[in-house]
XYZ file of C-alpha atoms in Angstrom:
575
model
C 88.159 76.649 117.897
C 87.103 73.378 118.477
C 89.105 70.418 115.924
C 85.336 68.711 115.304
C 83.413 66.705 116.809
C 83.327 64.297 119.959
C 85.481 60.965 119.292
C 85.938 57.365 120.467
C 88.416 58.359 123.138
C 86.411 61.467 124.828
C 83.131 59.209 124.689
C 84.650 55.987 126.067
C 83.604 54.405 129.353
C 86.852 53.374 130.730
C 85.818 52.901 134.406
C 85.473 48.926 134.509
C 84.193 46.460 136.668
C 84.678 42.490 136.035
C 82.449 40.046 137.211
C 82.016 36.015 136.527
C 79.690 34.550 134.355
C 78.490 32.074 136.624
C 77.777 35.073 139.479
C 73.943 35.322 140.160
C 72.094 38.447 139.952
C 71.929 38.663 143.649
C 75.443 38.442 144.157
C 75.967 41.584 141.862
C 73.064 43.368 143.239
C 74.895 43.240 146.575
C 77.805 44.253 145.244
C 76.602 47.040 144.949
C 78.281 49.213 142.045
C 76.241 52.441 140.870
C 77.613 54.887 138.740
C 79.033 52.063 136.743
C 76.845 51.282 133.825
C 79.081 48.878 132.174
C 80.346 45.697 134.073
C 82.193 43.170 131.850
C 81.937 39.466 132.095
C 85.255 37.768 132.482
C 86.283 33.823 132.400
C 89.322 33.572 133.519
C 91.351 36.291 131.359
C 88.622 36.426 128.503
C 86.236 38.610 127.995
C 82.758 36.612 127.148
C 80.245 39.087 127.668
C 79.156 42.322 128.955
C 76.610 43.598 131.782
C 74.573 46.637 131.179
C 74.173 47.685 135.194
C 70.427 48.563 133.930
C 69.883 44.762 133.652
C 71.258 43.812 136.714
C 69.223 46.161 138.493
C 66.065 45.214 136.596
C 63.772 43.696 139.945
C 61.763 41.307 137.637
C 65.171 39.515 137.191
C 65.064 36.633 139.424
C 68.096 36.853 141.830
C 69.230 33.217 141.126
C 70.090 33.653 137.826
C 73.247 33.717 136.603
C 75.150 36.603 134.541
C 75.633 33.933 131.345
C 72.261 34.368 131.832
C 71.379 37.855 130.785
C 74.673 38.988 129.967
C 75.077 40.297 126.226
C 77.329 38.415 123.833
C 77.011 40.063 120.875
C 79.741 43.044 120.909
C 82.675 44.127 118.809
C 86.201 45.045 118.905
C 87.627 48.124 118.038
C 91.437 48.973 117.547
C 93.547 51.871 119.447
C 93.901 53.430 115.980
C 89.898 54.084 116.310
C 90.529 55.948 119.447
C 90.384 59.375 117.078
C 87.613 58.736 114.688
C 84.397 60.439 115.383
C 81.868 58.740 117.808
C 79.250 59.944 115.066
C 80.859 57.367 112.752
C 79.802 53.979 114.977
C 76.217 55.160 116.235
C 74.666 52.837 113.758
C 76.413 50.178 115.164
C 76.108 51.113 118.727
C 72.440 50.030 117.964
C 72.610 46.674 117.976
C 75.918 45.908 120.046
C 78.167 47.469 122.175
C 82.001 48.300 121.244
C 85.007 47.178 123.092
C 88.296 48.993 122.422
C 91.793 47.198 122.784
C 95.249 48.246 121.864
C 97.787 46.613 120.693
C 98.577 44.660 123.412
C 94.763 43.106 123.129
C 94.166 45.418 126.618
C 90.596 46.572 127.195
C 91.051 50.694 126.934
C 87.258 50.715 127.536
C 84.225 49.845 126.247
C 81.158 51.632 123.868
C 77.283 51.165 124.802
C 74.701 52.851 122.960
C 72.644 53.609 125.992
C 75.917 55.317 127.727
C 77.155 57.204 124.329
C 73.542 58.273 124.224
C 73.502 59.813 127.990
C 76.791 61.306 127.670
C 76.072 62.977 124.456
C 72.526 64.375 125.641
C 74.582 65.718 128.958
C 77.680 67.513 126.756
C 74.682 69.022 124.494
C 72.653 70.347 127.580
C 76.708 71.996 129.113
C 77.421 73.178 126.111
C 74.134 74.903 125.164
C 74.632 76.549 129.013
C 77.903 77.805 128.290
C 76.961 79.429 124.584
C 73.988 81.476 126.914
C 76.477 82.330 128.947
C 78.496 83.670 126.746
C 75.519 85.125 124.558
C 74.775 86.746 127.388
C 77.999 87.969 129.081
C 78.769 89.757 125.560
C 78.220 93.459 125.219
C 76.883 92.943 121.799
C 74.139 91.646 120.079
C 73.811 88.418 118.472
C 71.725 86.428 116.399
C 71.953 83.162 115.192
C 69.855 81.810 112.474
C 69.378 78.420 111.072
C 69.935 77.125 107.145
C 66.095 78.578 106.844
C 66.733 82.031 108.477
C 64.651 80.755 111.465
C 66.532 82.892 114.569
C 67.354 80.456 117.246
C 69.144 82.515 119.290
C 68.627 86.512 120.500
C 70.277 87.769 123.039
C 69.321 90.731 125.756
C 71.412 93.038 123.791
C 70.055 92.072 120.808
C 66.451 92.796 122.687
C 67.589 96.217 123.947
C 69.146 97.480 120.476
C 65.916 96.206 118.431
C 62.992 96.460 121.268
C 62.413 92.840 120.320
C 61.841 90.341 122.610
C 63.828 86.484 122.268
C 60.448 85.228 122.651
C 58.880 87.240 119.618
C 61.630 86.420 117.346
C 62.920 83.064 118.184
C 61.199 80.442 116.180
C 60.433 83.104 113.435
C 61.780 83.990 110.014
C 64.280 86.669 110.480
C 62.885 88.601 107.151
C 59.808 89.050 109.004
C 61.719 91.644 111.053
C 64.601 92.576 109.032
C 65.121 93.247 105.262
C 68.962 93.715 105.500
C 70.881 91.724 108.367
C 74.327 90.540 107.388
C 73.414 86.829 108.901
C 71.026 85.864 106.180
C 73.840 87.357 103.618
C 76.861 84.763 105.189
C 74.218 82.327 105.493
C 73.736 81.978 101.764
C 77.203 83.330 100.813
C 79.449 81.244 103.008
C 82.086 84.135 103.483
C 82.791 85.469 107.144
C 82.353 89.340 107.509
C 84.817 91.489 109.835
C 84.098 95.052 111.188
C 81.463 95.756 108.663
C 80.001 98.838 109.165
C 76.004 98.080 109.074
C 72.449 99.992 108.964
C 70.338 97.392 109.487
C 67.352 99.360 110.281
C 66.628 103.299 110.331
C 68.751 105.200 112.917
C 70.597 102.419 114.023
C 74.452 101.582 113.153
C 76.475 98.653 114.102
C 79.871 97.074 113.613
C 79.162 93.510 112.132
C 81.140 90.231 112.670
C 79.361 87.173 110.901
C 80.398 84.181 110.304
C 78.638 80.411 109.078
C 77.737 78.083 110.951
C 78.881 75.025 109.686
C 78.869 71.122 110.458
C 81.415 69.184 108.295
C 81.302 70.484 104.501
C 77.527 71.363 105.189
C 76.265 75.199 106.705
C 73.442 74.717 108.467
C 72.639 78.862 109.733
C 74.689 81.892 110.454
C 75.599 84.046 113.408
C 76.172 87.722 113.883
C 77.934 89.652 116.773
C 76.824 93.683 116.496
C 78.158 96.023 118.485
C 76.238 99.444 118.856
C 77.947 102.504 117.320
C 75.465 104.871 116.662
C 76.002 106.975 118.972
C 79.662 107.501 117.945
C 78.418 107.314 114.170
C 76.315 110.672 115.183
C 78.966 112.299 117.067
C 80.955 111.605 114.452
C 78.646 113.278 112.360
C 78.595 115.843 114.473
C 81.886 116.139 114.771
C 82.794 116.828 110.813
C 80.031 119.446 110.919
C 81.996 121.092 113.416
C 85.501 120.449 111.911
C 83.899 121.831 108.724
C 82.478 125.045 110.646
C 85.916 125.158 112.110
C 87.622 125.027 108.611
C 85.728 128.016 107.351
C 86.258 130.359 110.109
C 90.317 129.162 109.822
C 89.559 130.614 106.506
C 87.577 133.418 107.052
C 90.469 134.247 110.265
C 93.442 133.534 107.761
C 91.619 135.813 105.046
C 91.158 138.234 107.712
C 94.862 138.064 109.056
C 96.239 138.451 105.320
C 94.505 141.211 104.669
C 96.062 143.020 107.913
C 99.197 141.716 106.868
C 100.399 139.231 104.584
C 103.999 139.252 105.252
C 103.285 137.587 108.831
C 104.084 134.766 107.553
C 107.618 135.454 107.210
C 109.061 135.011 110.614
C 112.549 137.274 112.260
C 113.157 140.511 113.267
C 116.577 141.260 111.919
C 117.231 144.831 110.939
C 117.990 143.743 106.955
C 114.751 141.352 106.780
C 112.180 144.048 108.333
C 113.893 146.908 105.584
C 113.389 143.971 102.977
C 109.594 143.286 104.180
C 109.056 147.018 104.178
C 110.195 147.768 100.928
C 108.562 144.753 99.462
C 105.518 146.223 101.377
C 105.753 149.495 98.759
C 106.141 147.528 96.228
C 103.056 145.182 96.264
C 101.007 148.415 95.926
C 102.490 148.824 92.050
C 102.452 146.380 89.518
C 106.238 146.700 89.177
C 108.408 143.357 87.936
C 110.558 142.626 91.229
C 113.315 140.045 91.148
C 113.641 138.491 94.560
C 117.749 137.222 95.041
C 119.090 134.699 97.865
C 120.402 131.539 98.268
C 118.031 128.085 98.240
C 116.052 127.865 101.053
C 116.058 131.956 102.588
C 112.041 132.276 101.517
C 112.003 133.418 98.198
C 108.619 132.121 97.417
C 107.093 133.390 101.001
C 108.029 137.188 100.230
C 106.562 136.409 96.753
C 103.514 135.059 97.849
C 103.086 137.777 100.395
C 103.732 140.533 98.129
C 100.541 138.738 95.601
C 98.551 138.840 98.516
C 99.310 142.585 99.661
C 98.138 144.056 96.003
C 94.974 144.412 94.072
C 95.743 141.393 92.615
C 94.603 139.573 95.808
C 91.984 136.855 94.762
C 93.567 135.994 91.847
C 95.718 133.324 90.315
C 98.899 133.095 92.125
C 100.756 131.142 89.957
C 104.278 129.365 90.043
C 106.639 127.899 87.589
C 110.211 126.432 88.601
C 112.242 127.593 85.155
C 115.008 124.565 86.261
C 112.500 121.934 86.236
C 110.799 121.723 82.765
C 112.614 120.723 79.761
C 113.876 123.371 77.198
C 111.244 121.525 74.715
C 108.268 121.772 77.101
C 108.921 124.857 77.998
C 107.539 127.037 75.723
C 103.940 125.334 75.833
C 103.987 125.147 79.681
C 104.942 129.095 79.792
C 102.190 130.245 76.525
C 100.220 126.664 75.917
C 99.771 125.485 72.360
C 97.084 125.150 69.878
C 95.151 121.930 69.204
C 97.700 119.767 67.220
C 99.996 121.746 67.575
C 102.744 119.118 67.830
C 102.785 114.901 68.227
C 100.765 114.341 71.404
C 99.092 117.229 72.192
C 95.867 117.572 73.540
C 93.264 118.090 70.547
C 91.393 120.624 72.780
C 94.849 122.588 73.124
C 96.253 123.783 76.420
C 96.295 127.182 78.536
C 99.905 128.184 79.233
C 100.600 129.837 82.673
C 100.780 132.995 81.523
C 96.805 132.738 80.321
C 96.134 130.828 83.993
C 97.614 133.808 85.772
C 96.078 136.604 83.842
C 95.195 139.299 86.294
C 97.205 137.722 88.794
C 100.980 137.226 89.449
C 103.360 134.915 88.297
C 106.010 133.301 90.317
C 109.007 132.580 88.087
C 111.709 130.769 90.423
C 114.796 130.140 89.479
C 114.715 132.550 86.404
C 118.229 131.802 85.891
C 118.104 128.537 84.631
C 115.699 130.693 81.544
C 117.029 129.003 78.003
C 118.770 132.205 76.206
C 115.679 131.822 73.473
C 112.944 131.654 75.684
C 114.204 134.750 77.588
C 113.862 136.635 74.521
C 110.503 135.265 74.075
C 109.739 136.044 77.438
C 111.360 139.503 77.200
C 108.525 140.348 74.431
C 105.379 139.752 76.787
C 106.947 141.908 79.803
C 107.091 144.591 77.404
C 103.791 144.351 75.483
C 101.906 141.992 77.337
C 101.014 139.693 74.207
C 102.129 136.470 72.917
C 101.242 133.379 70.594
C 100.719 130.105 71.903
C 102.541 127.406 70.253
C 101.153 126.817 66.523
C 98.847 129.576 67.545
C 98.440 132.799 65.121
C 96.022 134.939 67.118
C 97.878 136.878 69.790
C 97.106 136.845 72.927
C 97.019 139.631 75.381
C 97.408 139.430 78.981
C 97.912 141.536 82.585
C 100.352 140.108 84.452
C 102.492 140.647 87.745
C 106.139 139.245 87.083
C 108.131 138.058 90.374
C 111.311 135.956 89.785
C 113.207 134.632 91.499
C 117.245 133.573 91.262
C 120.240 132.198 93.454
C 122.650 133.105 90.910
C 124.785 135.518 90.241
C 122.973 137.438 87.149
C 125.718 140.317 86.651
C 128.552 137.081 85.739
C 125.892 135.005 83.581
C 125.353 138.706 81.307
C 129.194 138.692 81.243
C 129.129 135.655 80.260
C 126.724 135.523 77.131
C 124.200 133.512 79.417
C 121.763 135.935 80.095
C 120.144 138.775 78.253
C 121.051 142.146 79.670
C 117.924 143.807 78.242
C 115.967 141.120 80.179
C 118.265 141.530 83.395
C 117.505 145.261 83.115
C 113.699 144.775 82.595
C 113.392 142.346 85.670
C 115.886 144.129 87.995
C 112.996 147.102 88.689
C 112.516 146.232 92.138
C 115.450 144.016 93.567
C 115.378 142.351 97.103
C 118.129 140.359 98.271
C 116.904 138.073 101.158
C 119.539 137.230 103.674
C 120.622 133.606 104.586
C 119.860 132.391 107.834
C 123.609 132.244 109.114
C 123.903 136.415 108.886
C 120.633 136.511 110.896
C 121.271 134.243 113.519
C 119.517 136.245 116.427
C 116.306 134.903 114.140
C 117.435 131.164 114.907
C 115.380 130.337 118.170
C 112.441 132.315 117.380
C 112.348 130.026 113.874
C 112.968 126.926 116.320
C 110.213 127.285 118.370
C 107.732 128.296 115.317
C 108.972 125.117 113.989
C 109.140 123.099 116.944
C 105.193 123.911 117.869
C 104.148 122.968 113.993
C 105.715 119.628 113.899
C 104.798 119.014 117.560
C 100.783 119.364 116.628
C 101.547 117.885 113.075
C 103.185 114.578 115.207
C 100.896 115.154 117.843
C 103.860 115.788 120.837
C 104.140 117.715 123.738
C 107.462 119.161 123.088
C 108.508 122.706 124.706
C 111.877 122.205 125.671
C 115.400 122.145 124.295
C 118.274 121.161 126.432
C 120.557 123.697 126.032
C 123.723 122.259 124.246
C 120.743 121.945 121.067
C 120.024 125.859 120.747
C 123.981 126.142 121.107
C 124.427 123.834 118.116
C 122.093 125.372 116.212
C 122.879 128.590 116.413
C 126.660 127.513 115.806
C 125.790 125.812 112.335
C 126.274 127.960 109.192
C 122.648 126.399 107.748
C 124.114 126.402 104.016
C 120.603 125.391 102.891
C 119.116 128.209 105.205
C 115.282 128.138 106.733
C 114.013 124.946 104.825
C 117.267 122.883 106.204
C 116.756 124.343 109.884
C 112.977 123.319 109.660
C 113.926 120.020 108.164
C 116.287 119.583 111.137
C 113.547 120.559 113.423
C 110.986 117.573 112.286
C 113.146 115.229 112.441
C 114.447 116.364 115.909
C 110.443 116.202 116.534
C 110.354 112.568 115.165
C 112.944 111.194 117.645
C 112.318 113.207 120.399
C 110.958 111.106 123.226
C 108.464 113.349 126.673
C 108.706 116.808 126.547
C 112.584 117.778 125.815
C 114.384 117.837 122.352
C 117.649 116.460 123.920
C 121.269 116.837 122.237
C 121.249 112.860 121.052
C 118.371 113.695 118.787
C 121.001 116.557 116.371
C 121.978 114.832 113.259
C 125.422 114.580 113.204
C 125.755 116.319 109.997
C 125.157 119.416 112.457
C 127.990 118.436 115.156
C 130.774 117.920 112.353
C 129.949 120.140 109.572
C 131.578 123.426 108.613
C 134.455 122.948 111.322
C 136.108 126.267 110.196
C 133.382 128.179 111.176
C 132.416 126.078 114.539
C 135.907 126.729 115.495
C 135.490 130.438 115.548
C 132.212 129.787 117.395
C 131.726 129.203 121.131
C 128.835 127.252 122.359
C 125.316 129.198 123.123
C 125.106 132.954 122.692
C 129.117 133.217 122.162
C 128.699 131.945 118.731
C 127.352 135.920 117.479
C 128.917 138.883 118.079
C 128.582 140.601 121.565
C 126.110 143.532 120.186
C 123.972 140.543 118.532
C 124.189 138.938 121.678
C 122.374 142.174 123.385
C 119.836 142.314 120.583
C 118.534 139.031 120.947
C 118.181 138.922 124.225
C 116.793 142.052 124.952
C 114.118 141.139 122.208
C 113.385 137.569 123.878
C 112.816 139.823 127.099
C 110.497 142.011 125.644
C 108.783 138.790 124.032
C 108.170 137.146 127.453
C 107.318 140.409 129.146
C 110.969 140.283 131.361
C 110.455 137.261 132.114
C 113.969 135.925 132.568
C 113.254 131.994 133.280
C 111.086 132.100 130.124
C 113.484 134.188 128.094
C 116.659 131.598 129.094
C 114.372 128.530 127.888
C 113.777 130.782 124.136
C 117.143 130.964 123.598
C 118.488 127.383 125.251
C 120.606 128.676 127.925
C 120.757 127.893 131.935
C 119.005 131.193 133.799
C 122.326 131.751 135.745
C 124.166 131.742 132.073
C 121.374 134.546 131.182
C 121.892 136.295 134.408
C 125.369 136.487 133.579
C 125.492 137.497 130.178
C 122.868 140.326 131.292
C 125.488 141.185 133.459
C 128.254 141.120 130.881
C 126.643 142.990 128.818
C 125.153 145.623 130.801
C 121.285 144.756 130.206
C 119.883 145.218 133.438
């Protein structure tokens, strides 16, 4: 941006000529010096006048007369600390005398006439009004400039071809005679700049807006606008959420679709224990027994829950959840049967729905049923067996239909030894019991769960990731996962995160993973050798099937070099 405008130093005439004062016109006329307006009049080392070459030139000047003669007299004397000041400032002045500037030393830096501060000034206004249509028109965008009356001055081609207004319809005209919402008139009366505003300045047309004041000193005297076109993104845009909505139904209508076939496809392995557990859960969902789903943190517990909801006749309905380890002992009887209006300090006066009431006809997820205070399990003991209950300060009863699924990761049988929990309860929720292995005694389910995981986070982070180097699979499936699928898939984003092109490499394992659980790592060999030999067979066999025998494809599943396959097919016997 420019600092302001012109001053003493850019406008002064520095290129000097001295003459006498007793020289005669004719003498300087032969001199011959044009291009040099300004000729200063020296006796001796004082200055005594100055020459305006328009006067020496003037032919009705006799050409005996001396330069006292018709030299000027009357100028002043500026300082070298005026050098900076605005040439603005000393017009008025330049009207009636020219300015000579000195600095300290009393040397001439160069001299001021109105006439040349006039000429130069009309030139720099005529190159720099070429150079803004230049630019104006160089632009891709359109722009309009108004002045402090919203008369446009300026309209560029673009601005032409977005409108179908010609410059020389507009220009000179009030801009509300076309326009009854342009941004410019706004900054012109406002005085704030505007960035990347998006714009609909007329019917069917959209723009990105940058406007801005113009202004000279403290005073704005009009306002400019740069808009770039965007309506044809605007409507593809348009287009395109109509399409990402169309696309978001049919997701739904296909994921509706591909529960009903089967809702447990969403839990991912094919190790013996798991596929008895699915198809036992399978017979279950049909009834509307209680089943208590057991396993350590992390194995699923809520998938298998989930999928058994969505494989009844209670499909459609609520599908509620409640973690029994994270609400307080004193919240939890409203959160599990609500409460009446004032029923206690704080309560809502409209009362509240408990989640028994929000999942009537539906199932409820308790997780971590354990963690049950001894008196709510009574409590809750009472609606599993008549299906009614009072909400808190409530009197009317309340009668619901229900599916109960809980869930634990402790050991029940010790806590009922142990006075923590009710054996009549234990008994009531231990109809249909499924005990969902952890990840370490499935391992042959490990790279099928790495590549599921590895193609979510690599759309999620938008990647193109399809490889693992092989030492990473061997890790992997070396590490005893004590926090089971939701560690390994934790493991896998952040692999996801650091991974750089198109192969997870070894660097990217957290090191948790290299040094954890030495005792069983040092039973384990890297790759396939950490399972057993007939585990071994499985898996691979299965990743053949998978990739239709294709062995190239089969050693990138599992992380291994094809010549380490080939041999362990060998080994093995799996020919």
């Amino acid at each position: 941006m420019h600092k302001g405008f012109l001053t003493v130093k850019e406008m002064l005439y520095k290129e000097l000529l001295s003459v006498t004062p007793d020289e005669t016109i004719g003498q300087i006329r032969e001199k011959g010096i044009p291009g040099r307006p300004i000729v200063l009049v020296k006796d001796g080392e004082k200055l005594v006048g100055i020459l305006l070459w328009r006067d020496a030139i003037n032919r009705k000047l006799d050409t005996d007369l001396q330069v006292k003669q018709v030299m000027r007299r009357d100028f002043s004397t500026l300082d070298e600390e005026d050098l900076d000041r605005e040439i603005l400032a000393f017009l008025p002045e330049l009207r009636y005398h020219a300015l000579v500037c000195r600095d300290n030393y009393r040397k001439i830096l160069g001299v001021l006439s109105y006439d040349q501060v006039f000429h130069d000034l009309a030139l720099r206004v005529c190159e720099t009004e070429a150079r803004i249509n230049a630019v104006v028109e160089t632009v891709d965008e359109a722009i309009c400039i108004v002045n402090q009356d919203d008369i446009v001055i300026t309209w560029n081609s673009r601005a032409e071809e977005l409108y179908a207004i010609k410059a020389q319809d507009i220009i000179g005209k009030s801009v509300h005679s076309f326009f009854t919402n342009l941004v410019v008139t706004r900054v012109n009366k406002e005085w704030q700049e505007i960035r990347s505003l998006p714009h609909q300045p007329v019917e069917g047309t959209h723009v990105l807006v940058n406007a801005a004041p113009v202004r000279l000193g403290p005073k704005v005297i009009g306002g400019v606008t740069v808009e770039k076109d965007i309506t044809e993104i605007v409507q593809l845009n348009n287009k395109l959420n109509q399409a990402s909505s169309q696309v978001q139904r049919l997701e739904k209508e296909i994921d509706k679709f591909a529960t009903d076939r089967n809702p447990f496809a969403t839990i991912k392995g094919h190790h013996k224990r798991l596929i008895d557990l699915i198809n036992v859960a399978r017979k279950a969902a049909l009834t509307s027994a209680v089943v208590l789903l057991r396993g350590e943190s992390g194995t699923g517990k809520e998938l298998f829950a989930k999928a058994i909801h969505e494989a009844s006749h209670r499909t459609g309905k609520n599908f509620c959840v409640i973690n029994c380890a994270a609400i307080p002992p004193s919240l939890f009887e409203s959160e599990m049967f609500g409460y009446e209006s004032g029923a206690f300090t704080g309560a809502d006066k409209k009362g509240k729905a408990g989640v028994f009431e929000t999942a009537n006809g539906g199932t409820l997820f308790l997780d971590e049923i354990g963690e049950l205070p001894l008196d709510m399990q009574v409590k809750l003991l009472r609606v599993l067996q008549d299906g009614v209950f009072f909400r808190v300060g409530g009197s009317a009863p309340i009668k619901v239909d229900v599916r109960i699924i809980a869930a634990t990761n402790r050991l029940l049988e010790d806590m009922m030894a142990k006075g923590t929990f009710r054996e009549d309860l234990y008994y009531r929720l231990n109809v249909v019991s499924l005990e969902i292995p952890p990840l370490r005694e499935r391992r042959e389910d490990i790279p099928e769960l790495v590549y599921l995981f590895l193609q979510e986070f690599s759309q999620l982070y938008h990647k193109q990731i399809s490889k693992l180097e092989p030492g990473v699979m061997a890790t992997l499936l070396a590490y005893p996962w004590p926090g089971n699928i939701r560690q390994l898939k934790n493991v896998i984003e952040r692999m996801v995160i650091l991974t750089e092109g198109d192969t997870v490499s070894e660097k990217s394992i957290p090191d948790s993973l290299k040094t954890g659980n030495l005792q069983e790592q040092v039973t384990a060999t890297t790759g396939l050798a950490s399972v057993t030999e007939q585990t071994e067979r499985e898996l691979i066999i299965r990743t053949l099937k998978q990739v239709n025998g294709n062995r190239s494809e089969a050693a990138r599943m599992l992380g291994i070099p094809r010549s380490t396959l080939y041999y362990k097919m060998h080994q093995l016997g799996i020919m």
